[in-house]
Amino acid sequence: MEIRERIIQKSHELFLRYGIKSITMDDIAKPMGISKKTIYQFFEDKNELVHSVVKQILEIQKNSLDAIQKNAHDPIAEVLKLSEFVKETMENMGMSVMFELQKYHPKSFNIFEDFKENCVSDLITKNLKKGKEMGLYRSDIDVNIMAKLRLQEI
């Protein structure tokens, strides 16, 4: 694994365990056996590192969501698997990390919000339309309103 990827992986692990704000570049470098200077060769500052961690997390989540959608045998099974995935993800992440991300790293928080508004919303909309077509969901539901409600639930 490339050093940049190892830095991102270790940062992700430490951010989840201790929070974003409390972790310093020294805290990341020490357990990796590298210098803080090495980290700065790959990342301009902590904001850029946090941004890279968030982008990687969202890429992994997108792949997981796509796999759930692809492997579910019907829209109801898909919703159940998606709900379980979201619950596990939020339990692992914790609300304090999201709060710190929003407060101290708004650029990174915005890409998370964009992901939710675009990728997750699209997934929910597709699920609702497919469920209506298959007769699994009521035919009179408004897909756009239900998608927005479901997104807010998440």
PDB file of N, CA and C in Angstrom, residues 16-54:
ATOM      1  N   LEU A  16     -11.963   8.430  13.847  1.00  0.00           N
ATOM      2  CA  LEU A  16     -13.155   7.738  14.351  1.00  0.00           C
ATOM      3  C   LEU A  16     -13.020   7.412  15.832  1.00  0.00           C
ATOM      4  N   ARG A  17     -11.838   7.044  16.245  1.00  0.00           N
ATOM      5  CA  ARG A  17     -11.631   6.642  17.631  1.00  0.00           C
ATOM      6  C   ARG A  17     -11.595   7.831  18.596  1.00  0.00           C
ATOM      7  N   TYR A  18     -10.901   8.922  18.196  1.00  0.00           N
ATOM      8  CA  TYR A  18     -10.659  10.025  19.124  1.00  0.00           C
ATOM      9  C   TYR A  18     -11.288  11.352  18.706  1.00  0.00           C
ATOM     10  N   GLY A  19     -11.867  11.413  17.532  1.00  0.00           N
ATOM     11  CA  GLY A  19     -12.405  12.671  17.028  1.00  0.00           C
ATOM     12  C   GLY A  19     -11.381  13.361  16.137  1.00  0.00           C
ATOM     13  N   ILE A  20     -11.870  14.228  15.291  1.00  0.00           N
ATOM     14  CA  ILE A  20     -11.000  14.904  14.328  1.00  0.00           C
ATOM     15  C   ILE A  20     -10.156  15.983  15.004  1.00  0.00           C
ATOM     16  N   LYS A  21     -10.793  16.780  15.819  1.00  0.00           N
ATOM     17  CA  LYS A  21     -10.125  17.941  16.403  1.00  0.00           C
ATOM     18  C   LYS A  21      -8.961  17.548  17.308  1.00  0.00           C
ATOM     19  N   SER A  22      -9.111  16.472  18.056  1.00  0.00           N
ATOM     20  CA  SER A  22      -8.090  16.113  19.036  1.00  0.00           C
ATOM     21  C   SER A  22      -6.854  15.454  18.420  1.00  0.00           C
ATOM     22  N   ILE A  23      -6.939  14.996  17.193  1.00  0.00           N
ATOM     23  CA  ILE A  23      -5.811  14.315  16.553  1.00  0.00           C
ATOM     24  C   ILE A  23      -4.911  15.328  15.846  1.00  0.00           C
ATOM     25  N   THR A  24      -3.618  15.233  16.138  1.00  0.00           N
ATOM     26  CA  THR A  24      -2.632  16.099  15.489  1.00  0.00           C
ATOM     27  C   THR A  24      -1.880  15.296  14.434  1.00  0.00           C
ATOM     28  N   MET A  25      -1.108  15.994  13.634  1.00  0.00           N
ATOM     29  CA  MET A  25      -0.289  15.318  12.630  1.00  0.00           C
ATOM     30  C   MET A  25       0.740  14.416  13.335  1.00  0.00           C
ATOM     31  N   ASP A  26       1.229  14.835  14.486  1.00  0.00           N
ATOM     32  CA  ASP A  26       2.151  13.992  15.261  1.00  0.00           C
ATOM     33  C   ASP A  26       1.474  12.704  15.710  1.00  0.00           C
ATOM     34  N   ASP A  27       0.204  12.809  16.103  1.00  0.00           N
ATOM     35  CA  ASP A  27      -0.549  11.622  16.529  1.00  0.00           C
ATOM     36  C   ASP A  27      -0.697  10.620  15.394  1.00  0.00           C
ATOM     37  N   ILE A  28      -0.743  11.104  14.183  1.00  0.00           N
ATOM     38  CA  ILE A  28      -0.868  10.228  13.011  1.00  0.00           C
ATOM     39  C   ILE A  28       0.499   9.640  12.654  1.00  0.00           C
ATOM     40  N   ALA A  29       1.522  10.478  12.689  1.00  0.00           N
ATOM     41  CA  ALA A  29       2.863  10.063  12.270  1.00  0.00           C
ATOM     42  C   ALA A  29       3.475   9.018  13.210  1.00  0.00           C
ATOM     43  N   LYS A  30       3.328   9.221  14.510  1.00  0.00           N
ATOM     44  CA  LYS A  30       4.013   8.382  15.492  1.00  0.00           C
ATOM     45  C   LYS A  30       3.711   6.885  15.344  1.00  0.00           C
ATOM     46  N   PRO A  31       2.439   6.452  15.345  1.00  0.00           N
ATOM     47  CA  PRO A  31       2.185   5.011  15.232  1.00  0.00           C
ATOM     48  C   PRO A  31       2.556   4.428  13.865  1.00  0.00           C
ATOM     49  N   MET A  32       2.716   5.303  12.886  1.00  0.00           N
ATOM     50  CA  MET A  32       3.094   4.839  11.550  1.00  0.00           C
ATOM     51  C   MET A  32       4.605   4.720  11.393  1.00  0.00           C
ATOM     52  N   GLY A  33       5.334   5.288  12.352  1.00  0.00           N
ATOM     53  CA  GLY A  33       6.785   5.253  12.273  1.00  0.00           C
ATOM     54  C   GLY A  33       7.348   6.190  11.209  1.00  0.00           C
ATOM     55  N   ILE A  34       6.621   7.284  10.957  1.00  0.00           N
ATOM     56  CA  ILE A  34       7.085   8.276   9.998  1.00  0.00           C
ATOM     57  C   ILE A  34       7.139   9.632  10.696  1.00  0.00           C
ATOM     58  N   SER A  35       7.738  10.596  10.029  1.00  0.00           N
ATOM     59  CA  SER A  35       7.797  11.932  10.608  1.00  0.00           C
ATOM     60  C   SER A  35       6.587  12.751  10.152  1.00  0.00           C
ATOM     61  N   LYS A  36       6.312  13.777  10.913  1.00  0.00           N
ATOM     62  CA  LYS A  36       5.237  14.701  10.541  1.00  0.00           C
ATOM     63  C   LYS A  36       5.556  15.329   9.181  1.00  0.00           C
ATOM     64  N   LYS A  37       6.828  15.543   8.923  1.00  0.00           N
ATOM     65  CA  LYS A  37       7.273  16.127   7.654  1.00  0.00           C
ATOM     66  C   LYS A  37       6.860  15.251   6.463  1.00  0.00           C
ATOM     67  N   THR A  38       6.889  13.938   6.678  1.00  0.00           N
ATOM     68  CA  THR A  38       6.474  13.014   5.618  1.00  0.00           C
ATOM     69  C   THR A  38       5.001  13.224   5.279  1.00  0.00           C
ATOM     70  N   ILE A  39       4.184  13.424   6.303  1.00  0.00           N
ATOM     71  CA  ILE A  39       2.762  13.666   6.062  1.00  0.00           C
ATOM     72  C   ILE A  39       2.587  14.942   5.246  1.00  0.00           C
ATOM     73  N   TYR A  40       3.356  15.970   5.593  1.00  0.00           N
ATOM     74  CA  TYR A  40       3.246  17.249   4.882  1.00  0.00           C
ATOM     75  C   TYR A  40       3.763  17.176   3.448  1.00  0.00           C
ATOM     76  N   GLN A  41       4.486  16.130   3.102  1.00  0.00           N
ATOM     77  CA  GLN A  41       4.881  15.932   1.702  1.00  0.00           C
ATOM     78  C   GLN A  41       3.686  15.532   0.845  1.00  0.00           C
ATOM     79  N   PHE A  42       2.695  14.924   1.493  1.00  0.00           N
ATOM     80  CA  PHE A  42       1.516  14.442   0.772  1.00  0.00           C
ATOM     81  C   PHE A  42       0.284  15.330   0.965  1.00  0.00           C
ATOM     82  N   PHE A  43       0.235  16.041   2.085  1.00  0.00           N
ATOM     83  CA  PHE A  43      -0.929  16.865   2.405  1.00  0.00           C
ATOM     84  C   PHE A  43      -0.461  18.230   2.884  1.00  0.00           C
ATOM     85  N   GLU A  44      -1.051  19.269   2.324  1.00  0.00           N
ATOM     86  CA  GLU A  44      -0.664  20.639   2.668  1.00  0.00           C
ATOM     87  C   GLU A  44      -0.906  20.945   4.146  1.00  0.00           C
ATOM     88  N   ASP A  45      -2.047  20.491   4.657  1.00  0.00           N
ATOM     89  CA  ASP A  45      -2.409  20.746   6.046  1.00  0.00           C
ATOM     90  C   ASP A  45      -3.445  19.718   6.490  1.00  0.00           C
ATOM     91  N   LYS A  46      -3.894  19.848   7.720  1.00  0.00           N
ATOM     92  CA  LYS A  46      -4.866  18.899   8.270  1.00  0.00           C
ATOM     93  C   LYS A  46      -6.186  18.958   7.506  1.00  0.00           C
ATOM     94  N   ASN A  47      -6.584  20.149   7.060  1.00  0.00           N
ATOM     95  CA  ASN A  47      -7.827  20.265   6.282  1.00  0.00           C
ATOM     96  C   ASN A  47      -7.785  19.400   5.038  1.00  0.00           C
ATOM     97  N   GLU A  48      -6.657  19.432   4.343  1.00  0.00           N
ATOM     98  CA  GLU A  48      -6.535  18.621   3.134  1.00  0.00           C
ATOM     99  C   GLU A  48      -6.561  17.130   3.471  1.00  0.00           C
ATOM    100  N   LEU A  49      -5.941  16.763   4.577  1.00  0.00           N
ATOM    101  CA  LEU A  49      -5.952  15.364   5.005  1.00  0.00           C
ATOM    102  C   LEU A  49      -7.375  14.921   5.356  1.00  0.00           C
ATOM    103  N   VAL A  50      -8.076  15.734   6.115  1.00  0.00           N
ATOM    104  CA  VAL A  50      -9.464  15.421   6.475  1.00  0.00           C
ATOM    105  C   VAL A  50     -10.306  15.284   5.205  1.00  0.00           C
ATOM    106  N   HIS A  51     -10.109  16.198   4.262  1.00  0.00           N
ATOM    107  CA  HIS A  51     -10.846  16.166   2.997  1.00  0.00           C
ATOM    108  C   HIS A  51     -10.583  14.847   2.252  1.00  0.00           C
ATOM    109  N   SER A  52      -9.330  14.421   2.235  1.00  0.00           N
ATOM    110  CA  SER A  52      -8.980  13.165   1.561  1.00  0.00           C
ATOM    111  C   SER A  52      -9.610  11.967   2.259  1.00  0.00           C
ATOM    112  N   VAL A  53      -9.644  11.996   3.584  1.00  0.00           N
ATOM    113  CA  VAL A  53     -10.263  10.913   4.348  1.00  0.00           C
ATOM    114  C   VAL A  53     -11.758  10.842   4.029  1.00  0.00           C
ATOM    115  N   VAL A  54     -12.421  11.988   4.036  1.00  0.00           N
ATOM    116  CA  VAL A  54     -13.860  12.032   3.746  1.00  0.00           C
ATOM    117  C   VAL A  54     -14.135  11.541   2.323  1.00  0.00           C
TER     118      VAL A  54
END
